[in-house]
Tab-separated table of C-alpha atoms in Angstrom:
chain	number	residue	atom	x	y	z
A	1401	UNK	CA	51.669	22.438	68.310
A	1402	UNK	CA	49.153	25.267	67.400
A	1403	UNK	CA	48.802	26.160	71.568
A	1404	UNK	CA	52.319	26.029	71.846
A	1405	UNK	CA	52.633	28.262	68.690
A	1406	UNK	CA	49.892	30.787	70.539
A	1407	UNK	CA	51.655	30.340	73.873
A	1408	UNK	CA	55.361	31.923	72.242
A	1409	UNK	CA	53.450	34.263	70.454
A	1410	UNK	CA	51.446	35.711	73.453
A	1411	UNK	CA	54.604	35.785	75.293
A	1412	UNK	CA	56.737	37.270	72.701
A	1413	UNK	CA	53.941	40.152	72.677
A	1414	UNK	CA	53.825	40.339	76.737
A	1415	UNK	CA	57.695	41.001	76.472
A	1416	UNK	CA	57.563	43.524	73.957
A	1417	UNK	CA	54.580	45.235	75.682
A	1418	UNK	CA	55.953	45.358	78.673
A	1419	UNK	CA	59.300	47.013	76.914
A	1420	UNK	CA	57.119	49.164	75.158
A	1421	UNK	CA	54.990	50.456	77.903
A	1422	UNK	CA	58.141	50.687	80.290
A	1423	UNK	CA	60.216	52.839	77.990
A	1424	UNK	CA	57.554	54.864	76.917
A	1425	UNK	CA	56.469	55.736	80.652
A	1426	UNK	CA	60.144	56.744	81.362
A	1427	UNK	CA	60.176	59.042	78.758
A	1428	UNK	CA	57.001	60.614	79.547
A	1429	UNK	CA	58.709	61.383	82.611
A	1430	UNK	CA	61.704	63.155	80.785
A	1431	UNK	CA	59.514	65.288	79.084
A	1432	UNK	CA	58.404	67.528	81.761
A	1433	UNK	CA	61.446	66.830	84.010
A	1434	UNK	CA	64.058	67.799	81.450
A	1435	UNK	CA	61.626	70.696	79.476
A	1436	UNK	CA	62.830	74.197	80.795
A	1437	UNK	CA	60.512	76.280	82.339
A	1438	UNK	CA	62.189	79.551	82.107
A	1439	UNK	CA	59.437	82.619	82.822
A	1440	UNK	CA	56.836	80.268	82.274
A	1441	UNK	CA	53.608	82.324	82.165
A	1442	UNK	CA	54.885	84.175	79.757
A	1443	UNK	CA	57.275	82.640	76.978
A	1444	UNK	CA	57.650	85.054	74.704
A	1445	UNK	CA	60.512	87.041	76.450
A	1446	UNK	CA	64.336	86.489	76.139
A	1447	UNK	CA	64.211	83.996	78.937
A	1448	UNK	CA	61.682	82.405	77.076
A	1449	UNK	CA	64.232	82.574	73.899
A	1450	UNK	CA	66.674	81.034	75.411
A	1451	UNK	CA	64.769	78.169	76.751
A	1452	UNK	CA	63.569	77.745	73.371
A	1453	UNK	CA	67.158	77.916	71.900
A	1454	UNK	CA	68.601	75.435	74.501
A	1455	UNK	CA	69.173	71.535	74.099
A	1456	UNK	CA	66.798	70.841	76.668
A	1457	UNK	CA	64.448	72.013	74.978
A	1458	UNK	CA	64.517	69.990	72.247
A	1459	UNK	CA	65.522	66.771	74.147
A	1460	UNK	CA	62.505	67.161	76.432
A	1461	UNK	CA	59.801	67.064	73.090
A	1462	UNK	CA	62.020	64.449	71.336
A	1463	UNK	CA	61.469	62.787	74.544
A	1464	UNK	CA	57.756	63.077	74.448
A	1465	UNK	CA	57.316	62.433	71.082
A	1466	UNK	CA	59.285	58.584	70.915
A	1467	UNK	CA	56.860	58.528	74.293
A	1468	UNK	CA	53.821	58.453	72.124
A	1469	UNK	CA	55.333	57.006	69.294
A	1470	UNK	CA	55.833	54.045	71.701
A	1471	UNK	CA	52.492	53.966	73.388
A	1472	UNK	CA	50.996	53.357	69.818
A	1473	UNK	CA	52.938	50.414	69.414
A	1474	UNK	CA	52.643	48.900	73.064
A	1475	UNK	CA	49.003	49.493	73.266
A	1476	UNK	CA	49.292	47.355	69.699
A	1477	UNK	CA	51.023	44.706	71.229
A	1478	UNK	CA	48.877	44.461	74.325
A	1479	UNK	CA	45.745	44.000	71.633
A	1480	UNK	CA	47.436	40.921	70.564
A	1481	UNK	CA	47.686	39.834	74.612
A	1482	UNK	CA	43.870	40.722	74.469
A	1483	UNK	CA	42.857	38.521	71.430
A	1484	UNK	CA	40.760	35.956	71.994
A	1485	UNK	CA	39.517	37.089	75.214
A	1486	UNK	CA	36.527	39.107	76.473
A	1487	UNK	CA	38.823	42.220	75.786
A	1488	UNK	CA	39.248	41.959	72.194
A	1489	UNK	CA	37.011	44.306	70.673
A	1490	UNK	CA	38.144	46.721	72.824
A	1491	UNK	CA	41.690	45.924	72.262
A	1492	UNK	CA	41.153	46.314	68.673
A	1493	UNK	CA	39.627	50.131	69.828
A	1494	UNK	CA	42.217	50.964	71.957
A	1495	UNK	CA	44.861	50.401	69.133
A	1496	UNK	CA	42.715	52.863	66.180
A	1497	UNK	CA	42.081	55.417	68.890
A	1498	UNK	CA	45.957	55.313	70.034
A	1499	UNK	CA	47.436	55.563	65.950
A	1500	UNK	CA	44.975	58.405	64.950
A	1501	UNK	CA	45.868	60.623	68.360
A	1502	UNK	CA	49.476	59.873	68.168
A	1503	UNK	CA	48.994	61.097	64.166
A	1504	UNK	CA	47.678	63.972	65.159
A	1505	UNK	CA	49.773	64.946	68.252
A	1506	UNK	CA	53.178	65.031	66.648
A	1507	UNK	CA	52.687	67.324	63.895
A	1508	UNK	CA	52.486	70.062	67.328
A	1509	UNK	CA	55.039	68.665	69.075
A	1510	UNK	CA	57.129	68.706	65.653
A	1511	UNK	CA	56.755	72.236	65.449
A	1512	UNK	CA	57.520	73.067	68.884
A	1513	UNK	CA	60.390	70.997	69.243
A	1514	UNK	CA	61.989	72.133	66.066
A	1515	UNK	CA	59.957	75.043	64.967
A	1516	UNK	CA	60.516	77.154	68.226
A	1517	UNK	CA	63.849	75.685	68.633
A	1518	UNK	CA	64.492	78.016	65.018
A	1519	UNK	CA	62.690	81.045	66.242
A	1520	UNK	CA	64.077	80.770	69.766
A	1521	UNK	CA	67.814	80.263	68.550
A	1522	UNK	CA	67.709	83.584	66.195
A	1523	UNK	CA	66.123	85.387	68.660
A	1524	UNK	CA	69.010	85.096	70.804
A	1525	UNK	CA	71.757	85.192	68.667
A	1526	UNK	CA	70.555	88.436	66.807
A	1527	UNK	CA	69.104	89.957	69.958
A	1528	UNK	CA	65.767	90.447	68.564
A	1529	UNK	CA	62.836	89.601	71.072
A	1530	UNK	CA	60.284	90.605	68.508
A	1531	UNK	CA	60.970	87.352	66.589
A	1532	UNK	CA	59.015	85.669	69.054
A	1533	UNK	CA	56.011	87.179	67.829
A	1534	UNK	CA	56.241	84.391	65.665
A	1535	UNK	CA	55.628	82.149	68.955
A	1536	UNK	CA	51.926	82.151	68.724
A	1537	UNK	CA	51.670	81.452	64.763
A	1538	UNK	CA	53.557	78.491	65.308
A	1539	UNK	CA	51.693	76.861	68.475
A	1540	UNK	CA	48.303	79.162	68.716
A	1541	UNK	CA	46.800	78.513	65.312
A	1542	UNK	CA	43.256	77.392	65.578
A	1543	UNK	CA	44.026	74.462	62.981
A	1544	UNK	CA	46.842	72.837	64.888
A	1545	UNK	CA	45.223	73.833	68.397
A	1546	UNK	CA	42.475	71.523	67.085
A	1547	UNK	CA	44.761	68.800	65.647
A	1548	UNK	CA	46.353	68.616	68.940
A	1549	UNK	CA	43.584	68.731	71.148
A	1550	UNK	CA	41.527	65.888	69.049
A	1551	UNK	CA	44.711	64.037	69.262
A	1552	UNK	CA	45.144	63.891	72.713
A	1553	UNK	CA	41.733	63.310	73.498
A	1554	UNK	CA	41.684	59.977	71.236
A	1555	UNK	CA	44.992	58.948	72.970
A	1556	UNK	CA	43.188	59.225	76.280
A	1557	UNK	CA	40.282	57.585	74.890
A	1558	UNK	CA	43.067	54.335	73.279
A	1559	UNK	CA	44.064	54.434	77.338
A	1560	UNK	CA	40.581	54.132	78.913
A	1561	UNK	CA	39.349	51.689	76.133
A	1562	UNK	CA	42.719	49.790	76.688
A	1563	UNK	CA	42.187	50.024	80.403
A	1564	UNK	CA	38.513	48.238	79.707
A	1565	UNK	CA	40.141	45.588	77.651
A	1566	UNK	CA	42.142	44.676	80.447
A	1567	UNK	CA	39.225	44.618	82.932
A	1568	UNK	CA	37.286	42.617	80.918
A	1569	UNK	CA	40.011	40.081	79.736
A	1570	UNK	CA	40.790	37.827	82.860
A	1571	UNK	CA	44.226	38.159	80.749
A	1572	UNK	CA	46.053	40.467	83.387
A	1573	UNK	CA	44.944	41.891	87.148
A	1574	UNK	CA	41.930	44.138	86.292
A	1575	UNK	CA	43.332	47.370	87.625
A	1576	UNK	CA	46.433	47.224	86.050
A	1577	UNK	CA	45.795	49.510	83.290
A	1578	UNK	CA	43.720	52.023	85.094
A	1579	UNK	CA	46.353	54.351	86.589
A	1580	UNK	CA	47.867	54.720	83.051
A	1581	UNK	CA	44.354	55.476	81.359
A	1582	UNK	CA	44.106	58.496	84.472
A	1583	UNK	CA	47.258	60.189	83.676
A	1584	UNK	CA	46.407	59.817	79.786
A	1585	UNK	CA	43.109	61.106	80.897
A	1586	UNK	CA	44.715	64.504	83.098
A	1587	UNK	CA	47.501	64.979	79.975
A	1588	UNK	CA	45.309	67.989	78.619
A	1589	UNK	CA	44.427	69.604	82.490
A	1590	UNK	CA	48.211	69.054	83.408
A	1591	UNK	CA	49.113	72.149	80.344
A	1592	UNK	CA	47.684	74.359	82.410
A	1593	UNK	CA	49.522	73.672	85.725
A	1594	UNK	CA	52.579	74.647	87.537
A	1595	UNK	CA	56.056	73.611	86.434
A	1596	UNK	CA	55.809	70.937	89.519
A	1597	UNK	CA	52.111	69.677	88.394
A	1598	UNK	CA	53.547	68.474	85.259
A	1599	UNK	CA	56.317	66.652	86.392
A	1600	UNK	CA	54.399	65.306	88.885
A	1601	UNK	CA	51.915	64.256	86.180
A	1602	UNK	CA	54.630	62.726	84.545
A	1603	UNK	CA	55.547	60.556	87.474
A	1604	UNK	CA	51.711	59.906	87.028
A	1605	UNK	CA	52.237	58.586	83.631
A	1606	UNK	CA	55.659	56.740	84.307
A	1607	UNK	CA	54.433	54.719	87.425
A	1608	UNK	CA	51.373	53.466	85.631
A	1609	UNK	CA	53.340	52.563	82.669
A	1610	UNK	CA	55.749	50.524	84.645
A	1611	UNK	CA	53.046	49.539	86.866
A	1612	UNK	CA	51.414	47.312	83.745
A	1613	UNK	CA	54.626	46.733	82.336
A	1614	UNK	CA	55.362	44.868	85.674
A	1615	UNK	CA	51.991	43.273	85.101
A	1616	UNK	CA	52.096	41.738	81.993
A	1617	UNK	CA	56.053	40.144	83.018
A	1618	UNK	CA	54.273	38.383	85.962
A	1619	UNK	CA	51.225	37.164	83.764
A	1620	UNK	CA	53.835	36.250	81.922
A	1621	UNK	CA	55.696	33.825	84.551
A	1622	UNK	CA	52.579	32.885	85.267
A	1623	UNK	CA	51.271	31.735	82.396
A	1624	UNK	CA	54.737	29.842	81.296
């Protein structure tokens, strides 16, 4: 009864992981595919306000922050796939590392989505470009730059440890979390790259969170 009990369990938490993972990748792709990248060198222009006033502007960060949001909570349910198994301390890693960047992260992406969203929108309607002199208070601060950066860097770190925990587990095909921990790994170097890197990162991000997603629904036939 208690095997059984683990069995449904296990396989209740593959199902939602591989949800988890398989939305979250998709919308990791939205993010940079959707974001407009109107004069994108240099922002703080009209074209820039007028990306920053448009819906897609604001769909493309809501996009990426549910994206994290989700990672947290997959990377918690694939810790409960990795119990018991060679993989569990680092399981248990992988899911404090994740929480505390995603913490961290949306704060930024709060205030870009919303914050430049204001700025951008008044800009244009009042025809005042010096507004966005305001820009660089909102996402150039050294305090938030730091929050940000830390953030990320522990949410690569949840993906690499994750990535480990899988290795080491036996539970699920040992590379299958390694092209998800790379694009977590690139997410800071893909900032500084064209319009087309960072979709292209995205499709990074998106193919090796379906990639495990596929991965734990076939452990999971497997195992049943």
């Amino acid at each position: 009864m208690i095997d059984t009990a683990q069995r449904v369990g296990t396989d209740r938490a593959r199902i939602a992981a591989a949800a988890l993972f398989g939305v979250a990748g998709v919308l990791f792709l939205l993010y940079p595919a959707v974001r407009p990248y109107s004069d994108y060198l240099n922002q703080a222009t009209m074209d820039g306000a007028r990306a920053y006033a448009s819906g897609a502007w604001v769909a493309a960060h809501f996009f990426g922050m549910i994206g994290f949001l989700l990672l947290g909570l997959a990377v918690q349910a694939l810790r409960e796939i990795l119990r018991g198994t060679e993989g569990d301390r680092a399981g248990i890693a992988a899911t404090v590392l994740t929480w505390v960047g995603v913490g961290l992260i949306l704060p930024y992406y709060g205030a870009e989505d919303f914050g430049l969203h204001a700025i951008g929108g008044r800009a244009v309607a009042d025809g005042t470009p010096e507004l966005l002199d305001l820009v660089d208070g909102v996402r150039g601060g050294g305090t938030q730059l730091t929050m940000f950066t830390i953030g990320l860097l522990l949410v690569a770190a949840g993906a690499v440890t994750a990535a480990v925990g899988i290795w080491r587990s036996g539970a699920l095909a040992r590379w299958s979390g390694v092209p998800l921990a790379v694009g977590f790994a690139l997410f800071i170097p893909q900032f500084f790259g064209s319009p087309w890197m960072r979709v292209a990162h995205g499709v990074l991000v998106a193919a090796g969170a379906l990639w495990l997603a596929a991965e734990l629904l076939r452990a999971r036939r497997v195992s049943g």
